[in-house]
mmCIF file of C-alpha atoms in Angstrom:
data_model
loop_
_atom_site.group_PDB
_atom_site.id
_atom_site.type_symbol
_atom_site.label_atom_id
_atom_site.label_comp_id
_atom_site.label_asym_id
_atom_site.label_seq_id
_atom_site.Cartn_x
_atom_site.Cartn_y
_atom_site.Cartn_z
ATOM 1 C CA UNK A 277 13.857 8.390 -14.518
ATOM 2 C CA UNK A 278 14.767 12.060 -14.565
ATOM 3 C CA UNK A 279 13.226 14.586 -11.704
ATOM 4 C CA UNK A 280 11.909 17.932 -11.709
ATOM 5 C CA UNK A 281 11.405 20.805 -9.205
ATOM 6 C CA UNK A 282 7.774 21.942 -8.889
ATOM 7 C CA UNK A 283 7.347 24.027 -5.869
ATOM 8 C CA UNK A 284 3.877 24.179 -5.762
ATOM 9 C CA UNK A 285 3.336 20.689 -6.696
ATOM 10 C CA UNK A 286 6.575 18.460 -5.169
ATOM 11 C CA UNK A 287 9.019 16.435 -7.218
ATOM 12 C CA UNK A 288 7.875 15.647 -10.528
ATOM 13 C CA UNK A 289 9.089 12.379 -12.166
ATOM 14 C CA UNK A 290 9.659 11.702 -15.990
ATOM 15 C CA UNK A 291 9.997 8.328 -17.246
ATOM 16 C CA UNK A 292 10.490 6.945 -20.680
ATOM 17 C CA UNK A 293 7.987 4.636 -21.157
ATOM 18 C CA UNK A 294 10.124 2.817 -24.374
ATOM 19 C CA UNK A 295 13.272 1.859 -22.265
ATOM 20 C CA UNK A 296 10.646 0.860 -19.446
ATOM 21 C CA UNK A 297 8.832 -1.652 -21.145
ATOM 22 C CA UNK A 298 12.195 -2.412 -22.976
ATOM 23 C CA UNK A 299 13.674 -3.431 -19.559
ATOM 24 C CA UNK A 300 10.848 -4.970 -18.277
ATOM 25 C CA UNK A 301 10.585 -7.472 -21.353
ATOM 26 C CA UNK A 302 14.398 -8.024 -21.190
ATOM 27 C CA UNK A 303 14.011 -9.199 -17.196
ATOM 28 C CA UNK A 304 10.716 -11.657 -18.343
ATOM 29 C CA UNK A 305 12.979 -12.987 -20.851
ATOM 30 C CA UNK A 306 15.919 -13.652 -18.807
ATOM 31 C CA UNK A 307 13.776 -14.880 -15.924
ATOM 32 C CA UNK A 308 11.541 -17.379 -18.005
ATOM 33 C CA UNK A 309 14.045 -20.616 -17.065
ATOM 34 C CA UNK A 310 15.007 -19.150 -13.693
ATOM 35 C CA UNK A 311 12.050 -19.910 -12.455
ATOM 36 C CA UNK A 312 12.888 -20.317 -8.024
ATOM 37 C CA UNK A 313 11.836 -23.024 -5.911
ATOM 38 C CA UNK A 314 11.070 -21.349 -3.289
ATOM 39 C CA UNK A 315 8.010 -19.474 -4.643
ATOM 40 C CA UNK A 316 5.184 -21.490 -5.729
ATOM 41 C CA UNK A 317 4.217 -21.641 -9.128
ATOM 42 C CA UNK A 318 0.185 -21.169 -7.949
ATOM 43 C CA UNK A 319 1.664 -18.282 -5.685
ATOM 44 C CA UNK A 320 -0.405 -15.119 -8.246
ATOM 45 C CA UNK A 321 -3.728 -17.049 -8.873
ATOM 46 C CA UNK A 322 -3.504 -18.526 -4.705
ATOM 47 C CA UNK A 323 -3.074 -14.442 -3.547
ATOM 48 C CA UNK A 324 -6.124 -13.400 -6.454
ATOM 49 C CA UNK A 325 -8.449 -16.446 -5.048
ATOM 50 C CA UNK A 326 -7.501 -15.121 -1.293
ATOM 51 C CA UNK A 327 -7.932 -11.335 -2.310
ATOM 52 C CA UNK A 328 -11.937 -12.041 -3.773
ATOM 53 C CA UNK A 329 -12.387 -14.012 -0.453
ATOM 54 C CA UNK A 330 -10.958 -11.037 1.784
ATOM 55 C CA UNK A 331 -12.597 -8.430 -0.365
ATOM 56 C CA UNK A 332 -16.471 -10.451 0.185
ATOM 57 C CA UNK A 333 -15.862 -10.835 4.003
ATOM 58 C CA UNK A 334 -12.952 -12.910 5.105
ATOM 59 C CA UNK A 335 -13.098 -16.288 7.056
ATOM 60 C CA UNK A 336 -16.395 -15.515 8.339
ATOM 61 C CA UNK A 337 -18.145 -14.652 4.747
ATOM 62 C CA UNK A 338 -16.376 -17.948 3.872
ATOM 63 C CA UNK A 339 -17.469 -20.326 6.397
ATOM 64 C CA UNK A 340 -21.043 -19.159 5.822
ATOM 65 C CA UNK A 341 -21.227 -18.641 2.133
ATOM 66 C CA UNK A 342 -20.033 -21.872 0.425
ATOM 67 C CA UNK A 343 -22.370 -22.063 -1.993
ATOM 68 C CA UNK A 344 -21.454 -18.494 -3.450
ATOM 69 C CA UNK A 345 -20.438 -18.662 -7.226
ATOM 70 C CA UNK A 346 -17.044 -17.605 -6.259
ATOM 71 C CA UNK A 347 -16.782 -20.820 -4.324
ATOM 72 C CA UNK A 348 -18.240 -22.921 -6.569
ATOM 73 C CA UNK A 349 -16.280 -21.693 -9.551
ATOM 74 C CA UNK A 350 -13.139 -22.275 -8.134
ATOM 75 C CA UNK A 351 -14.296 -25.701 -5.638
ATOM 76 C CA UNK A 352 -11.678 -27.975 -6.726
ATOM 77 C CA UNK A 353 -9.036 -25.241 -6.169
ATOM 78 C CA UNK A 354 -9.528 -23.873 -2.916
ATOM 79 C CA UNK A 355 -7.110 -24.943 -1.681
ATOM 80 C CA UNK A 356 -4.530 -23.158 -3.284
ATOM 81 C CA UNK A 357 -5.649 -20.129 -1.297
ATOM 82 C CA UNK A 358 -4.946 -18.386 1.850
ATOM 83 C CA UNK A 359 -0.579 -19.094 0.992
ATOM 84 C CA UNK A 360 2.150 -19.432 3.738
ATOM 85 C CA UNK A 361 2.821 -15.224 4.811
ATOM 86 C CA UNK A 362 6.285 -15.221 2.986
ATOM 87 C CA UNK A 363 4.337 -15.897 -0.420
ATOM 88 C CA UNK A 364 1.491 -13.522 0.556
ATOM 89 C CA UNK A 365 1.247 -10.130 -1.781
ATOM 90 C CA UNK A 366 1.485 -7.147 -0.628
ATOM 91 C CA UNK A 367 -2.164 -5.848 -1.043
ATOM 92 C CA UNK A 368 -3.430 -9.016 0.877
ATOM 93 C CA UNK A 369 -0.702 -8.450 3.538
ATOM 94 C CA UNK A 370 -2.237 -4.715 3.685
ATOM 95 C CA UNK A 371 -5.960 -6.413 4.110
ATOM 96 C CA UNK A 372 -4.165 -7.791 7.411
ATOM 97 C CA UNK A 373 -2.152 -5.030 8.623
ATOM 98 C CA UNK A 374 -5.284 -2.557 8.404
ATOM 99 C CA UNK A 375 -6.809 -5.433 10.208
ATOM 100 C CA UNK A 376 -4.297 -5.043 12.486
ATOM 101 C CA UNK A 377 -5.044 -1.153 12.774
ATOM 102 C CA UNK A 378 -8.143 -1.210 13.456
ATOM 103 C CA UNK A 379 -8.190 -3.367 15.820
ATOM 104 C CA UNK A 380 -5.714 -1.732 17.977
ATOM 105 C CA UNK A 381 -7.450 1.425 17.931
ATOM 106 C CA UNK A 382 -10.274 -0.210 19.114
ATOM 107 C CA UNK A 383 -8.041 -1.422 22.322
ATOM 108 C CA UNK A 384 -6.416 2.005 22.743
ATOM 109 C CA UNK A 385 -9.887 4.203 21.829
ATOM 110 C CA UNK A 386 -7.305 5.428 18.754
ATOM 111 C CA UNK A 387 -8.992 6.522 15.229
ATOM 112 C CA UNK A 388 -7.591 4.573 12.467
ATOM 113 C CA UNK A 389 -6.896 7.783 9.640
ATOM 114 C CA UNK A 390 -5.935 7.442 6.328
ATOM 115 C CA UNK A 391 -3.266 10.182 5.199
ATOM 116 C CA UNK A 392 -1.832 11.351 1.784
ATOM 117 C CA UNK A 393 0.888 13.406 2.190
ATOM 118 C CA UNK A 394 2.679 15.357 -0.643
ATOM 119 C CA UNK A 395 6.334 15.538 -0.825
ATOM 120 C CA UNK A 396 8.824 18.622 -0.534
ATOM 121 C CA UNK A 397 11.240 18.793 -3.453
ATOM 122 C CA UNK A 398 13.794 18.093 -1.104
ATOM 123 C CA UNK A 399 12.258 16.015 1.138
ATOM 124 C CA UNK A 400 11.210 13.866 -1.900
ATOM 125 C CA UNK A 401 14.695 13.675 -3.353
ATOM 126 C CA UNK A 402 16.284 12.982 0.595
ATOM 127 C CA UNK A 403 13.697 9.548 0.409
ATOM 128 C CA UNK A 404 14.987 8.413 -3.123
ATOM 129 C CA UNK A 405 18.408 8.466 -1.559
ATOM 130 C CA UNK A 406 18.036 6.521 1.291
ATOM 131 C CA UNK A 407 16.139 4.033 -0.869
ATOM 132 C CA UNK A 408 12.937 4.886 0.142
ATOM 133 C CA UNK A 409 9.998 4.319 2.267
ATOM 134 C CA UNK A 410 11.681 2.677 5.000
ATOM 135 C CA UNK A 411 13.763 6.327 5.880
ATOM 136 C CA UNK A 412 10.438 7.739 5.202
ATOM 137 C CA UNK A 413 8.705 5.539 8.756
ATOM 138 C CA UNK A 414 11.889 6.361 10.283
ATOM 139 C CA UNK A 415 12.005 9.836 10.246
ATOM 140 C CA UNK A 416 7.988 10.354 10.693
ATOM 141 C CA UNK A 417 8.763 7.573 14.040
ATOM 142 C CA UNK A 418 11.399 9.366 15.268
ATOM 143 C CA UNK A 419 8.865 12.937 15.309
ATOM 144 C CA UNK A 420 5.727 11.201 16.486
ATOM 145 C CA UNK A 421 7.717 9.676 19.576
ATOM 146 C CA UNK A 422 9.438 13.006 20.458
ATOM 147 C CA UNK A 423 6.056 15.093 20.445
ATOM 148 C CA UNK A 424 3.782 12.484 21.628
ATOM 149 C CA UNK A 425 5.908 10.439 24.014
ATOM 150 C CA UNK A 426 4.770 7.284 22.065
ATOM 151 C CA UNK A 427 5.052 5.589 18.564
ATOM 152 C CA UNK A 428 2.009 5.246 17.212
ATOM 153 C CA UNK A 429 0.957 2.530 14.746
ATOM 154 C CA UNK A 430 1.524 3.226 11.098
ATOM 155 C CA UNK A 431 1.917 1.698 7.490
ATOM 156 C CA UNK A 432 2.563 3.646 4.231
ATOM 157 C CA UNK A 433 3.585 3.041 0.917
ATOM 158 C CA UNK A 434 4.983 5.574 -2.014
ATOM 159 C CA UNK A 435 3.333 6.363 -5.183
ATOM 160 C CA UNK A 436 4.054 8.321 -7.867
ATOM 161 C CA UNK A 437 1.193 8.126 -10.433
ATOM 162 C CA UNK A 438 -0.619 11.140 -11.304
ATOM 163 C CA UNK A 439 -3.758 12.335 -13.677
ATOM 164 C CA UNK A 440 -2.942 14.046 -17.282
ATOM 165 C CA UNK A 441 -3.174 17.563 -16.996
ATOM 166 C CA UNK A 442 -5.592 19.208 -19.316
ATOM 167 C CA UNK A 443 -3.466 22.234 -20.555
ATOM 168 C CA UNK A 444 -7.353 23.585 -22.253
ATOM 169 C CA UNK A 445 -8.764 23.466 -18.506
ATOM 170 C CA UNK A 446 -6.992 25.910 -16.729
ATOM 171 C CA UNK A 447 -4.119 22.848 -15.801
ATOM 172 C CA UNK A 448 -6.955 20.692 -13.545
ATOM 173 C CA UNK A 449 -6.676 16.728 -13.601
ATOM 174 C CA UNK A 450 -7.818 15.108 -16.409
ATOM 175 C CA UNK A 451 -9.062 11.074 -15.646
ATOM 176 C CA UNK A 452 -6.574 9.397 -17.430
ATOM 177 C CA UNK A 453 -3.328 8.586 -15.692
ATOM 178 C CA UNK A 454 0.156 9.811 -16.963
ATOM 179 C CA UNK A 455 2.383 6.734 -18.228
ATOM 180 C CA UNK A 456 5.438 9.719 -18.500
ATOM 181 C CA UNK A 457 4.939 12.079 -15.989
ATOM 182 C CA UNK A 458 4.619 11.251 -11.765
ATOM 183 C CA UNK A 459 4.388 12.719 -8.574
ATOM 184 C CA UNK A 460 6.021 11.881 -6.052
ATOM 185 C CA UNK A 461 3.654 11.131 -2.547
ATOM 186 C CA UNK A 462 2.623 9.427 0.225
ATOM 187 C CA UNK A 463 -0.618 7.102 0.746
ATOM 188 C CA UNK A 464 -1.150 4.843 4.416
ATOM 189 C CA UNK A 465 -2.998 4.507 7.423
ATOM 190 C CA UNK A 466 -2.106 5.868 11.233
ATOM 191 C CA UNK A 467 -3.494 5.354 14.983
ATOM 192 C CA UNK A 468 -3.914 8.801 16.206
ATOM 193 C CA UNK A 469 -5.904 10.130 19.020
ATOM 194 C CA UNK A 470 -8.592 13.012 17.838
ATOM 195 C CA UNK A 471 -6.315 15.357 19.679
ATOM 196 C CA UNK A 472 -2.994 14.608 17.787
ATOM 197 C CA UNK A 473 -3.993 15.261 14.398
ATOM 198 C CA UNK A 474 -2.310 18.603 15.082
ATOM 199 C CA UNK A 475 0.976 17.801 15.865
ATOM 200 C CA UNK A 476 0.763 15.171 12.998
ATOM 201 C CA UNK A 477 0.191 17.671 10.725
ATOM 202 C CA UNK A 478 3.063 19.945 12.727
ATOM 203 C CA UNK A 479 5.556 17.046 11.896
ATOM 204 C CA UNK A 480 4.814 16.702 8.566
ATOM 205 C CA UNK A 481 5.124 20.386 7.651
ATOM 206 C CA UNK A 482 8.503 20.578 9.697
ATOM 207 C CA UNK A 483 9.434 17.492 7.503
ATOM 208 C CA UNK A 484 8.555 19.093 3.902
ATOM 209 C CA UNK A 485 9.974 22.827 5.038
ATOM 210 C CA UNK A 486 8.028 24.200 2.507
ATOM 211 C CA UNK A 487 6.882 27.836 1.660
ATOM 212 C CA UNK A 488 4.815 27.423 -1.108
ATOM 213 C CA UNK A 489 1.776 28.251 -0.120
ATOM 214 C CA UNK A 490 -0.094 26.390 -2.935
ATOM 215 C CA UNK A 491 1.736 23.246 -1.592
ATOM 216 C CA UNK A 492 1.089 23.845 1.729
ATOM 217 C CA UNK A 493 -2.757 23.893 1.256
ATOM 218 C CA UNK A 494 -2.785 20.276 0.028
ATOM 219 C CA UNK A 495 0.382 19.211 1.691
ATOM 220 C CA UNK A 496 -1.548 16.609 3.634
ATOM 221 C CA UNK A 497 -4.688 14.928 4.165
ATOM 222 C CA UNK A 498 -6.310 13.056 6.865
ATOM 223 C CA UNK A 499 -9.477 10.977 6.728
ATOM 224 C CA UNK A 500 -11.504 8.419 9.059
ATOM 225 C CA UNK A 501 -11.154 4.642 7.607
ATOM 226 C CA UNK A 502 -14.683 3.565 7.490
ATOM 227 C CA UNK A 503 -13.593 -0.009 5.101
ATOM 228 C CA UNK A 504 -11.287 -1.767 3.148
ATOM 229 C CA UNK A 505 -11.574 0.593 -0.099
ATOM 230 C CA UNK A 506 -8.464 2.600 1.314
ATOM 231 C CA UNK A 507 -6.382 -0.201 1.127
ATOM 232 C CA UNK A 508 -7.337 -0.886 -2.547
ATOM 233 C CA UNK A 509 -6.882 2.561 -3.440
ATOM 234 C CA UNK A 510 -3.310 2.720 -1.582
ATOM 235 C CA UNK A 511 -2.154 -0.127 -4.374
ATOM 236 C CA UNK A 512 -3.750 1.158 -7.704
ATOM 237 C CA UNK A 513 -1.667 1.134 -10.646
ATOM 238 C CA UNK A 514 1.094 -1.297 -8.380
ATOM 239 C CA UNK A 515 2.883 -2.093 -12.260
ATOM 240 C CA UNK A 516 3.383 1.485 -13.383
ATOM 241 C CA UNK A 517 4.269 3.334 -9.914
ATOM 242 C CA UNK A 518 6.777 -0.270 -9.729
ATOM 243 C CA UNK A 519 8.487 1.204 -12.921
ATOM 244 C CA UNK A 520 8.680 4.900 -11.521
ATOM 245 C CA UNK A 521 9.884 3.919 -8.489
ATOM 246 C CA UNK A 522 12.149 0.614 -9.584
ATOM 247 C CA UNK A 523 14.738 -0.486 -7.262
ATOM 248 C CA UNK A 524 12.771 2.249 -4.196
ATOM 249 C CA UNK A 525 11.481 0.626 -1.233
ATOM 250 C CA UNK A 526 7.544 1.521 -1.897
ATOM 251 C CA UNK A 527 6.101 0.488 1.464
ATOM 252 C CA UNK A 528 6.916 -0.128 5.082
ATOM 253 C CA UNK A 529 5.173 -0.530 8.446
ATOM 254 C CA UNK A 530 5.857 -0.353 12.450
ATOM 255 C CA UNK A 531 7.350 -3.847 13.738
ATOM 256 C CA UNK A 532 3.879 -4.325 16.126
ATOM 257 C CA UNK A 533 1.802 -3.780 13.553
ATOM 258 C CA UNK A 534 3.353 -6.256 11.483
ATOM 259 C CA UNK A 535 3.911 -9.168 14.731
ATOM 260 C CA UNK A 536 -0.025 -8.816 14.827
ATOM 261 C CA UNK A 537 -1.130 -8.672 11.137
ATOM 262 C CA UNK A 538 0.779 -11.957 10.528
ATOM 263 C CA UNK A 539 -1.189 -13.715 13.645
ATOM 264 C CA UNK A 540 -4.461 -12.553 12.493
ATOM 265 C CA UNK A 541 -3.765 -13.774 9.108
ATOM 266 C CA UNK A 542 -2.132 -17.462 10.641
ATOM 267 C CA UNK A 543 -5.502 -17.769 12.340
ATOM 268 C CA UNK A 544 -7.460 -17.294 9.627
ATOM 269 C CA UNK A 545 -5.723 -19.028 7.249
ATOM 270 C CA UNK A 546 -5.773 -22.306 10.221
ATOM 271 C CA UNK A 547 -9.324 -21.639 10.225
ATOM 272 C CA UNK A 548 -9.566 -21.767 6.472
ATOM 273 C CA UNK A 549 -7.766 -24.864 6.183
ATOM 274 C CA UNK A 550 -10.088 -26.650 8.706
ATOM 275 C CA UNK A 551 -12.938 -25.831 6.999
ATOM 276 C CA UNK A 552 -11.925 -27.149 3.881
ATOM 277 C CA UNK A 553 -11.221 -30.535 5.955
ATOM 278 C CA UNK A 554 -14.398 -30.357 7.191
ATOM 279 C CA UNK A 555 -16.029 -29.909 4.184
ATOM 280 C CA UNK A 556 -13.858 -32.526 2.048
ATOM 281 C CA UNK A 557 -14.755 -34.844 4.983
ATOM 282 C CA UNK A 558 -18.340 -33.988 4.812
ATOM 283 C CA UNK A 559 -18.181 -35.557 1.046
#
């Protein structure tokens, strides 16, 4: 990966997609008898059977819906899903942490607010060398505390995939994503009160200390969360912004928000379990 200054855009990565997928076949290979112990062979198709039953409603869609076709396609493997946490992927343990979000904003009378935040040049490249998203929570923690006397909950995660340019169309988007060229930027979730949307948006321009104006304009944005489509747009393209960003730390959350996303998931997945006894006892 090589990087490139573009002030009214952020830092621009360039990958070579040939020693990419070179690498990446190399690793398979090496990895094919290495297979470890400790991670369940059932591990990807146990997180895809619990992502279609978090994505149609969760435990309670479940318990009331056993006769759906997704349930009945998959009846003698059920119980593959709903995996200990350590094996759970990282979109499913985002289900739970926005879970998690939510419903601490509804204790605290908090909005939850999905942000994308663009990335200084410098900023961008400061990140990268302190391996990532982790510095990233730090440094936006460290603010938020200082201005608002509190540390408000928080998850985010890096991407760097971007649209094709049309070079015809005046430079706008086109809708086909760039296996070459990335962005570097910021996608997650936040518990902010209406009134501190203002110094959020203080902190992150004090962050970026930018003077491009044409940055500045789209330098962040903030949105209600009204369902669970943010968190599947948050991990789009997961295999190609892995190889942009390879050996970065791509996401990271607050410690409380994590403590209470991991309960809410242990209860479910209990619950889960005991239904499946119920219903194995039942025949």
């Amino acid at each position: 990966m090589t990087t490139k200054n573009e002030p009214e855009r952020g830092l621009s990565l360039m990958l070579n997609r040939a020693e990419v997928m070179s690498d990446f076949c190399k690793r398979i290979i090496e990895k094919k008898d290495k297979f470890s112990t400790n991670h369940p062979r059932s591990s990807f198709f146990a997180n895809t059977l619990t992502q279609a039953i978090i994505r149609a409603g969760g435990i309670s869609w479940f318990i009331h819906n056993t006769g759906s076709p997704v349930i009945s396609m998959y009846e003698n493997k059920l119980h593959h899903a709903f995996p200990k946490w350590r094996h759970l992927s990282q979109i499913n343990r985002c289900y739970y942490l926005q879970k998690a979000l939510n419903q601490k904003c509804t204790q605290t009378d908090t909005v939850p607010i999905a942000m994308t935040i663009r990335l200084s040049h410098e900023f961008a490249k400061t990140i990268i060398g302190n391996s990532g998203a982790g510095y990233l929570l730090e440094r936006l923690t460290l603010k938020l505390k200082r201005s608002l006397n509190r540390s408000p909950d928080i998850w985010l995660i890096l991407e760097a995939t971007t649209n094709e340019l049309d070079t015809k169309n005046k430079g706008w988007p086109k809708r086909t994503v760039s296996w070459s060229k990335g962005l570097l930027h910021v996608h997650g979730a936040i518990a902010l009160y209406e009134n501190e949307k203002a110094i959020f948006k203080k902190i992150v321009r004090d962050l970026n200390d930018s003077s491009n104006s044409k940055f500045l304009n789209n330098e962040l944005r903030l949105k209600v969360i009204e369902n669970s489509g943010w968190v599947d747009y948050c991990h789009k393209n997961s295999f190609l912004n892995d190889c942009f960003l390879a050996g970065i730390q791509r996401f990271s959350r607050s410690n409380s928000l994590h403590s209470l996303a991991r309960k809410l998931y242990e209860n479910d997945r209990s619950l889960f379990k005991a239904v499946l006894r119920s219903k194995s006892g039942a025949n």
